[in-house]
Amino acid sequence: METVSTNKSHHGVQGVYKHTSSVTGTEMTFSVFVPNHAEGAKLPVVWYLSGLTCTHANVTEKGEFRAACAELGLIFVAPDTSPRGEGVPDDPEGAYDFGLGAGFYVNATQAPFDQHYKMRDYIEKELPDLIASKFPVDMSRQGIMGHSMGGHGALTIGLRNPDRFKAVSAFSPIVSPLNCPWGEKALTGYIGSDKSTWREYDSCALLEDGARLPDLLVDQGTADNFLEKELKTHLLVEACSAAGQKAEIRMQDGYDHSYYFISTFMDQHLVWHAERLG
Amino acid sequence: METVSTNKSHHGVQGVYKHTSSVTGTEMTFSVFVPNHAEGAKLPVVWYLSGLTCTHANVTEKGEFRAACAELGLIFVAPDTSPRGEGVPDDPEGAYDFGLGAGFYVNATQAPFDQHYKMRDYIEKELPDLIASKFPVDMSRQGIMGHSMGGHGALTIGLRNPDRFKAVSAFSPIVSPLNCPWGEKALTGYIGSDKSTWREYDSCALLEDGARLPDLLVDQGTADNFLEKELKTHLLVEACSAAGQKAEIRMQDGYDHSYYFISTFMDQHLVWHAERLG
């Protein structure tokens, strides 16, 4: 692991790091905020998965999470959203919703994407090991959150790993790739047209198939341009209701899909995570 | 005035606007955050002047000011740092520290910059009138702050206009253009080599020449790469001391010149302004 930059912020250290990932076969960059803490202390960690077109940098610059993380004693990890670099295939037409910046947190099985697009294993297996070895984290106290495509990532990774994550929340998540154009395109491209294989990458299907969490927090803006066609929050409300899944799904009046929305409710999500991470 | 964008954030509205400036002879863009407020209420306003290379966008995205402004009921205005557009001359070699993005908050008198580079009049005269006419501001309650070149702007504009500004603060300000390479280059280029004309654009010289404020708040990181050569905080400490100017000038251990620093102490500055704006 190599340090790209560190900046003191909110009495802690905001760092950016890179390493060679054996899972994606590429160099991967991520950011970590470590609050000021007693020597030898191990802190709970919150993972933040970003949305389409983003890198680690978007939330790191615009997320307004450091003040709350400093106060609550939370480490905050922000990975990239896809493999990148020479030889990594992109959307054939360079679209923003597939390929670079759009890994969808799946393990691709379809050529040519199956060689590098292994964001599921990267987030579920490789990066946690690196974080555990390099930062003062208590890996028995992990939460996960994300935005849009990253909200989809947080919900599906959370639902598949309830023993690892004690807190799961999302901003404006894609709740069902099975039922929206972004999901159709990405999952067809990455894992093929057999939709039965998509279910482990679909929050609503996971709930239908029996996955459960202690609870769930979701914030969704009512003025979000992607709500109707792509995000479809009501499908998650219905899936939670049908599954008896405890969930607080809040429609936030007048908010859009941007970091102006995320930063407004970031504090509340972090408090919610801290309460569950002890 | 034309609205470029508005986003709901922290229960208020973060807007970006543009207008044709008669002072600079160009189109100018600026951002305004208006917190949620009672109908008909007039709110105090804090001006934020940005540093070299910045536009309105840097602080708007990275400044982490909205939560505190929402809580304290402050309108936050962030202008651009220079005129821009066709026909606006830049540094002959395209350097970052002169010309576009580097207006230094002066009225240029030297050709070819004297035609558009009138950032002093823009901030002191034209933009306040526009803000007063378009936003719910109480113009009897104004504060001003800024960063680096914008810290220089805030201090000099504040010192020249103590009746207008009830609160003046700065992050990492250039405290004396008379005594640093950035200042030498910019003031020579904009207003010529007669240094007696520079004194109204130099915080330390203004204090020496009798300008006073009720008090002053400055935060400066000790790990700031520009501290020794360009910012020279100690000159302001000495000038305040010699002038009997009340000032809280805080050296912040380990902080650099970035928004990671600014955002850490933004809340404290806004509370300080709110206390003085009533």
XYZ file of C-alpha atoms in Angstrom:
556
model
C 0.000 0.000 0.000
C 1.262 3.430 -0.959
C 0.215 6.758 0.519
C -0.966 9.183 -2.167
C -1.712 12.054 0.208
C -2.595 12.844 3.789
C -4.218 16.000 5.114
C -4.984 16.826 8.693
C -8.690 17.511 8.992
C -11.064 17.748 11.917
C -8.212 16.755 14.237
C -7.733 13.462 12.393
C -6.077 12.358 9.159
C -7.774 12.209 5.771
C -5.627 9.948 3.629
C -5.703 8.685 0.060
C -3.934 5.396 -0.640
C -3.339 3.023 -3.531
C -2.386 -0.618 -3.818
C -2.170 -3.360 -6.403
C -5.293 -5.459 -6.180
C -4.927 -9.149 -6.912
C -8.695 -9.419 -7.218
C -9.159 -6.783 -9.939
C -5.663 -7.133 -11.342
C -5.264 -3.364 -11.297
C -4.035 -0.578 -9.093
C -6.871 0.591 -6.848
C -7.187 3.905 -5.004
C -9.250 4.525 -1.870
C -9.541 7.089 0.912
C -9.621 6.610 4.671
C -10.387 9.118 7.410
C -8.987 8.210 10.806
C -10.152 10.435 13.657
C -7.869 11.475 16.452
C -7.870 8.591 18.952
C -6.089 7.221 21.981
C -2.887 5.331 21.182
C -3.604 1.661 20.679
C -7.379 2.186 20.375
C -9.288 0.286 17.683
C -12.173 2.181 16.132
C -15.350 1.038 14.383
C -15.352 1.514 10.624
C -18.012 2.700 8.173
C -17.666 1.783 4.508
C -19.046 4.218 1.945
C -19.708 2.980 -1.589
C -20.036 5.663 -4.245
C -22.318 6.015 -7.236
C -21.936 6.020 -11.006
C -19.069 8.142 -12.394
C -17.532 8.626 -8.941
C -14.133 7.759 -7.521
C -13.137 7.839 -3.856
C -12.738 11.600 -4.270
C -16.372 12.697 -4.546
C -17.470 11.791 -1.039
C -14.039 12.623 0.346
C -14.384 16.200 -0.890
C -18.134 16.767 -0.728
C -19.528 14.253 1.779
C -19.140 16.384 4.936
C -18.575 13.245 7.034
C -15.399 14.165 8.912
C -16.870 16.362 11.653
C -19.312 13.617 12.655
C -16.731 10.827 12.301
C -14.352 12.809 14.524
C -17.039 13.330 17.130
C -18.303 9.747 17.011
C -14.902 8.064 16.663
C -15.604 6.384 13.322
C -13.111 5.440 10.633
C -14.549 6.163 7.163
C -13.398 4.168 4.117
C -14.290 5.207 0.547
C -13.233 2.801 -2.245
C -13.306 3.461 -5.973
C -16.297 2.316 -8.047
C -14.520 0.147 -10.627
C -11.142 -1.096 -11.737
C -9.265 1.406 -13.894
C -6.111 1.573 -15.964
C -4.531 0.158 -19.045
C -6.282 -2.933 -20.363
C -9.476 -2.429 -18.341
C -12.393 -2.558 -20.782
C -14.949 0.237 -20.732
C -18.442 0.666 -22.104
C -18.108 0.293 -25.896
C -19.611 3.744 -26.358
C -18.026 5.271 -23.286
C -21.384 5.629 -21.521
C -21.302 6.704 -17.852
C -23.482 3.848 -16.629
C -21.300 0.855 -17.497
C -17.602 0.041 -17.367
C -15.224 2.566 -15.819
C -16.790 4.222 -12.785
C -19.693 1.785 -12.901
C -18.610 -1.551 -11.461
C -21.976 -2.131 -9.738
C -20.254 -4.104 -6.935
C -20.599 -7.423 -8.781
C -18.171 -10.155 -9.834
C -18.388 -10.085 -13.625
C -18.612 -13.428 -15.419
C -18.901 -12.131 -18.982
C -15.912 -11.484 -21.239
C -14.154 -9.123 -21.469
C -15.311 -7.756 -18.108
C -14.709 -10.941 -16.108
C -10.981 -10.302 -15.990
C -10.993 -7.083 -13.934
C -14.538 -6.256 -12.823
C -14.559 -8.075 -9.475
C -15.812 -5.280 -7.242
C -17.821 -7.683 -5.065
C -14.750 -9.644 -4.014
C -12.762 -6.451 -3.762
C -15.172 -4.926 -1.228
C -16.151 -8.158 0.489
C -12.723 -9.782 0.754
C -9.575 -8.021 -0.358
C -9.943 -4.429 0.796
C -11.198 -5.378 4.294
C -8.039 -7.440 4.839
C -5.870 -4.526 3.769
C -7.794 -2.042 5.925
C -7.562 -4.397 8.908
C -3.807 -4.706 8.507
C -3.007 -1.028 7.948
C -5.458 1.018 10.032
C -6.588 1.001 13.680
C -9.948 -0.634 12.963
C -12.060 -2.932 15.087
C -13.336 -5.272 12.368
C -16.014 -6.632 14.700
C -17.697 -3.223 14.409
C -18.369 -2.451 10.737
C -21.137 -0.524 9.041
C -21.753 0.101 5.362
C -23.522 2.865 3.475
C -23.585 4.132 -0.066
C -25.190 6.387 -2.644
C -27.157 5.436 -5.765
C -25.195 2.555 -7.379
C -23.262 2.528 -4.101
C -26.534 2.417 -2.174
C -27.304 -0.717 -4.173
C -23.831 -1.973 -3.247
C -24.284 -1.225 0.454
C -27.714 -2.847 0.623
C -26.772 -6.007 -1.288
C -23.398 -6.469 0.402
C -25.042 -5.769 3.746
C -27.878 -8.227 3.125
C -25.440 -10.945 2.035
C -23.140 -10.350 5.019
C -25.292 -9.624 8.058
C -22.651 -11.070 10.385
C -20.042 -8.600 9.169
C -22.131 -5.427 9.109
C -23.962 -4.260 12.212
C -25.372 -1.225 10.402
C -26.505 -0.735 6.804
C -27.855 2.458 5.278
C -28.208 4.117 1.904
C -28.809 7.407 0.139
C -30.912 7.238 -3.039
C -30.145 3.564 -3.710
C -30.871 1.603 -6.855
C -33.089 -0.856 -5.005
C -33.700 -3.372 -7.792
C -31.360 -3.767 -10.780
C -33.844 -6.382 -12.044
C -36.338 -3.582 -12.523
C -34.537 -0.573 -13.973
C -32.583 0.351 -17.110
C -29.280 0.949 -15.275
C -29.532 -2.496 -13.688
C -30.628 -4.254 -16.871
C -27.698 -2.875 -18.808
C -25.060 -3.428 -16.147
C -26.022 -6.903 -14.996
C -26.554 -8.155 -18.551
C -23.120 -6.854 -19.455
C -21.331 -8.105 -16.366
C -23.068 -11.371 -15.506
C -25.206 -12.274 -18.506
C -28.835 -12.574 -19.391
C -29.855 -15.366 -16.980
C -31.746 -13.248 -14.505
C -31.711 -15.919 -11.809
C -28.035 -15.061 -11.323
C -28.967 -11.423 -10.717
C -30.897 -12.061 -7.526
C -27.897 -11.936 -5.227
C -27.255 -8.436 -6.662
C -30.779 -7.137 -6.083
C -31.835 -5.882 -2.637
C -35.497 -6.621 -3.196
C -34.799 -10.149 -4.501
C -32.421 -10.829 -1.606
C -35.171 -9.867 0.843
C -37.651 -12.015 -1.075
C -35.185 -14.897 -0.918
C -34.843 -14.647 2.840
C -31.925 -12.303 3.573
C -32.502 -10.111 6.622
C -30.851 -7.320 8.570
C -31.628 -6.077 12.080
C -32.811 -2.847 10.502
C -32.148 -0.487 7.649
C -32.018 3.269 7.042
C -32.642 4.826 3.625
C -32.984 8.486 2.632
C -34.389 9.358 -0.785
C -35.035 12.825 -2.174
C -38.418 13.453 -3.740
C -36.910 15.806 -6.360
C -34.378 13.191 -7.520
C -34.486 12.983 -11.341
C -33.671 9.265 -11.222
C -36.336 8.286 -8.705
C -39.084 7.193 -11.030
C -37.124 5.380 -13.722
C -34.048 3.992 -11.958
C -34.256 4.084 -8.178
C -37.874 3.052 -7.540
C -37.748 3.313 -3.769
C -41.308 2.012 -3.512
C -40.077 -1.448 -4.560
C -37.866 -1.565 -1.468
C -40.713 -0.371 0.733
C -42.864 -3.192 -0.648
C -40.099 -5.809 -0.353
C -39.386 -4.838 3.281
C -43.065 -4.920 4.069
C -43.547 -8.324 2.459
C -40.456 -9.708 4.207
C -41.186 -8.207 7.607
C -37.854 -6.398 7.360
C -37.617 -3.514 9.806
C -36.660 -0.437 7.796
C -36.795 3.327 8.037
C -37.185 4.573 4.471
C -37.544 8.335 4.438
C -38.705 10.393 1.474
C -36.994 13.775 1.891
C -39.062 16.558 0.406
C -37.433 18.602 -2.348
C -33.989 16.983 -2.249
C -32.241 15.819 -5.422
C -29.576 13.195 -6.234
C -26.529 15.340 -5.444
C -24.022 15.652 -2.629
C -26.023 18.692 -1.496
C -28.586 16.086 -0.437
C -26.151 13.480 0.885
C -24.229 15.983 3.002
C -27.477 17.167 4.574
C -28.260 13.764 6.063
C -24.731 12.344 6.410
C -24.584 13.267 10.103
C -27.803 11.418 10.826
C -26.563 8.297 9.048
C -23.276 8.357 10.934
C -25.047 8.756 14.282
C -27.285 5.847 13.307
C -24.224 3.727 12.465
C -22.398 4.739 15.641
C -25.368 3.721 17.772
C -25.293 0.248 16.219
C -21.510 -0.116 16.267
C -21.298 0.637 19.965
C -29.449 37.986 -12.756
C -29.878 34.469 -14.058
C -30.155 31.301 -11.987
C -27.575 28.705 -13.035
C -28.672 26.042 -10.542
C -30.390 25.554 -7.225
C -30.127 22.546 -4.928
C -31.939 22.014 -1.676
C -29.370 21.454 1.035
C -29.497 21.526 4.813
C -33.157 22.612 4.585
C -32.181 25.721 2.643
C -31.293 26.540 -0.947
C -27.785 26.490 -2.389
C -27.927 28.507 -5.580
C -25.478 29.506 -8.285
C -26.240 32.687 -10.228
C -24.728 34.815 -12.957
C -25.133 38.388 -14.084
C -23.515 40.921 -16.372
C -21.246 43.105 -14.302
C -20.934 46.723 -15.373
C -17.880 47.066 -13.128
C -15.827 44.243 -14.673
C -17.525 44.384 -18.058
C -17.960 40.626 -17.990
C -20.418 37.990 -16.934
C -19.790 37.073 -13.292
C -20.880 33.910 -11.466
C -21.409 33.594 -7.718
C -23.103 31.267 -5.248
C -25.506 32.038 -2.412
C -26.790 29.754 0.328
C -30.063 30.889 1.871
C -31.113 28.932 4.958
C -34.705 28.046 5.624
C -36.271 31.103 7.263
C -39.560 32.659 8.261
C -41.385 34.396 5.427
C -40.402 38.023 5.237
C -37.400 37.589 7.524
C -34.133 39.335 6.625
C -30.983 37.409 7.499
C -27.413 38.489 8.203
C -24.947 37.726 5.410
C -21.378 36.445 5.437
C -19.201 37.071 2.388
C -16.549 34.476 1.565
C -13.684 35.469 -0.738
C -11.778 32.579 -2.301
C -8.110 32.067 -3.006
C -5.900 31.753 -6.084
C -7.203 29.449 -8.854
C -10.657 29.198 -7.249
C -14.099 30.086 -8.504
C -17.286 30.254 -6.407
C -17.409 26.456 -6.674
C -14.535 25.441 -4.404
C -15.990 26.655 -1.134
C -19.514 25.843 -2.290
C -18.552 22.179 -2.712
C -15.849 21.729 -0.070
C -16.356 24.448 2.519
C -18.800 22.580 4.788
C -20.506 25.841 5.758
C -24.158 24.988 5.148
C -24.927 23.060 8.327
C -23.675 25.928 10.489
C -25.297 28.610 8.301
C -28.602 26.731 8.545
C -28.325 26.507 12.316
C -27.179 30.101 12.780
C -29.470 31.649 10.148
C -26.684 33.092 7.987
C -26.769 33.760 4.247
C -23.417 32.813 2.664
C -22.221 34.538 -0.533
C -19.229 33.244 -2.532
C -18.119 35.395 -5.503
C -15.627 34.450 -8.195
C -11.971 35.517 -7.862
C -11.550 37.433 -11.130
C -13.327 38.500 -14.280
C -13.378 35.786 -16.948
C -14.389 35.364 -20.560
C -13.484 36.508 -24.016
C -11.218 39.534 -24.073
C -10.177 39.279 -20.426
C -6.363 39.299 -20.327
C -4.576 36.580 -18.385
C -1.044 36.148 -17.088
C 1.219 36.234 -20.182
C 2.546 32.790 -19.264
C -0.726 31.452 -17.892
C 0.615 31.325 -14.329
C -1.888 30.527 -11.568
C -0.984 33.536 -9.437
C -1.956 36.395 -11.747
C -4.791 37.113 -14.154
C -7.670 34.649 -14.373
C -8.554 33.272 -10.953
C -6.227 35.763 -9.301
C -7.882 39.175 -9.188
C -6.476 39.996 -5.745
C -9.562 42.120 -4.931
C -7.988 45.290 -6.336
C -9.029 47.875 -8.920
C -6.372 47.526 -11.605
C -4.930 50.705 -13.026
C -2.389 49.154 -15.419
C -3.171 48.266 -19.030
C -4.402 45.834 -20.196
C -5.792 44.755 -16.805
C -7.462 48.060 -15.936
C -10.353 47.343 -18.270
C -11.814 44.292 -16.472
C -9.911 43.645 -13.235
C -12.039 45.729 -10.878
C -12.663 43.160 -8.160
C -12.502 45.769 -5.397
C -15.444 47.720 -6.776
C -17.208 44.490 -7.647
C -17.098 43.237 -4.046
C -17.396 46.623 -2.366
C -20.091 48.176 -4.548
C -21.780 46.240 -7.327
C -22.375 42.758 -5.937
C -23.705 44.007 -2.564
C -26.376 46.012 -4.400
C -27.389 42.963 -6.405
C -27.432 40.704 -3.327
C -29.492 43.279 -1.429
C -32.045 43.452 -4.216
C -32.404 39.717 -4.898
C -31.982 37.901 -1.559
C -33.534 38.250 1.906
C -30.496 39.902 3.464
C -30.234 42.418 6.267
C -27.429 44.573 4.885
C -26.915 46.175 8.295
C -25.548 42.819 9.445
C -22.644 41.778 7.199
C -19.498 39.804 7.892
C -16.628 38.923 5.582
C -14.149 36.063 5.549
C -11.817 34.519 3.026
C -8.972 32.130 2.344
C -5.414 32.910 1.225
C -5.742 35.596 -1.494
C -9.364 35.798 -0.313
C -8.159 36.160 3.279
C -6.179 39.155 2.045
C -9.362 40.360 0.353
C -11.458 39.930 3.482
C -8.958 41.673 5.741
C -8.299 44.627 3.443
C -11.938 45.141 2.456
C -12.932 44.733 6.114
C -10.314 47.225 7.306
C -11.346 49.769 4.673
C -15.052 49.354 5.452
C -15.461 48.934 9.204
C -18.930 50.485 9.099
C -20.161 47.857 6.662
C -18.660 44.729 8.239
C -19.366 43.867 11.854
C -17.191 40.728 11.655
C -13.991 40.009 9.730
C -12.067 36.735 9.727
C -9.630 34.822 7.549
C -8.118 31.430 6.871
C -4.426 31.417 5.877
C -4.479 35.006 4.591
C -1.789 36.745 2.566
C -1.269 39.393 5.224
C 1.086 41.691 3.356
C 1.314 41.809 -0.457
C 4.081 44.397 0.040
C 6.200 41.638 1.543
C 5.701 38.465 -0.508
C 6.278 37.260 -4.087
C 2.564 36.699 -4.829
C 1.819 40.272 -3.731
C 4.799 41.794 -5.526
C 3.824 40.190 -8.800
C 0.098 40.879 -8.584
C 0.180 44.465 -7.360
C 2.939 45.446 -9.760
C 0.922 43.978 -12.605
C -2.422 45.430 -11.565
C -1.585 48.796 -10.020
C 2.019 49.510 -10.928
C 5.363 49.855 -9.242
C 4.623 52.841 -6.985
C 4.330 50.983 -3.690
C 2.637 53.859 -1.915
C -0.475 52.917 -3.907
C -0.318 49.376 -2.553
C -0.927 50.295 1.047
C -4.706 50.264 0.796
C -4.345 46.658 -0.428
C -2.116 45.513 2.416
C -3.613 44.549 5.790
C -0.475 45.365 7.726
C -0.037 48.732 6.019
C -3.712 49.584 6.563
C -3.286 48.900 10.285
C -0.103 50.974 10.324
C -1.969 53.777 8.583
C -4.703 53.797 11.205
C -7.444 51.428 10.007
C -9.085 49.511 12.853
C -11.694 46.822 13.413
C -13.453 45.884 16.656
C -11.622 42.556 16.501
C -10.303 39.973 14.101
C -10.135 36.162 13.845
C -7.448 34.378 11.812
C -6.651 30.658 11.574
C -3.368 29.578 10.005
C -2.074 26.019 9.666
C 1.494 25.387 10.782
C 2.011 22.810 7.984
C 0.953 25.246 5.265
C 3.542 25.165 2.454
C 2.963 28.848 1.732
C 3.340 30.091 5.296
C 6.970 31.090 5.277
C 7.313 32.618 1.831
C 3.887 34.060 1.027
C 1.549 34.267 4.005
C 3.884 35.441 6.788
C 1.306 35.452 9.548
C 3.849 36.891 11.968
C 3.705 40.226 10.111
C 0.009 40.515 10.962
C 0.675 39.570 14.580
C 3.277 42.336 14.734
C 1.086 44.879 12.947
C -1.863 44.178 15.268
C 0.383 44.425 18.272
C 1.913 47.727 17.129
C -1.531 49.135 16.292
C -3.239 47.913 19.443
C -5.658 46.002 17.180
C -7.539 43.299 19.073
C -7.027 40.050 17.181
C -7.201 36.331 17.740
C -4.581 34.838 15.413
C -4.401 31.093 15.926
C -1.632 28.849 14.632
C -3.300 25.465 14.062
C -0.864 22.631 14.530
C -0.334 20.323 11.560
C -2.926 21.861 9.238
C -2.115 22.728 5.617
C -3.512 25.198 3.053
C -6.378 23.028 1.796
C -10.131 22.855 2.289
C -9.456 19.981 4.702
C -8.157 22.737 6.970
C -10.776 25.360 6.155
C -13.694 22.976 6.668
C -12.315 22.008 10.083
C -12.615 25.533 11.446
C -15.450 26.877 9.274
C -18.020 26.230 12.019
C -16.017 28.232 14.539
C -15.687 31.156 12.142
C -19.401 31.150 11.386
C -20.291 31.066 15.096
C -17.874 33.952 15.623
C -19.561 35.919 12.817
C -23.059 35.096 14.062
C -22.197 36.365 17.542
C -21.122 39.693 16.074
C -23.984 39.960 13.567
C -26.637 39.539 16.260
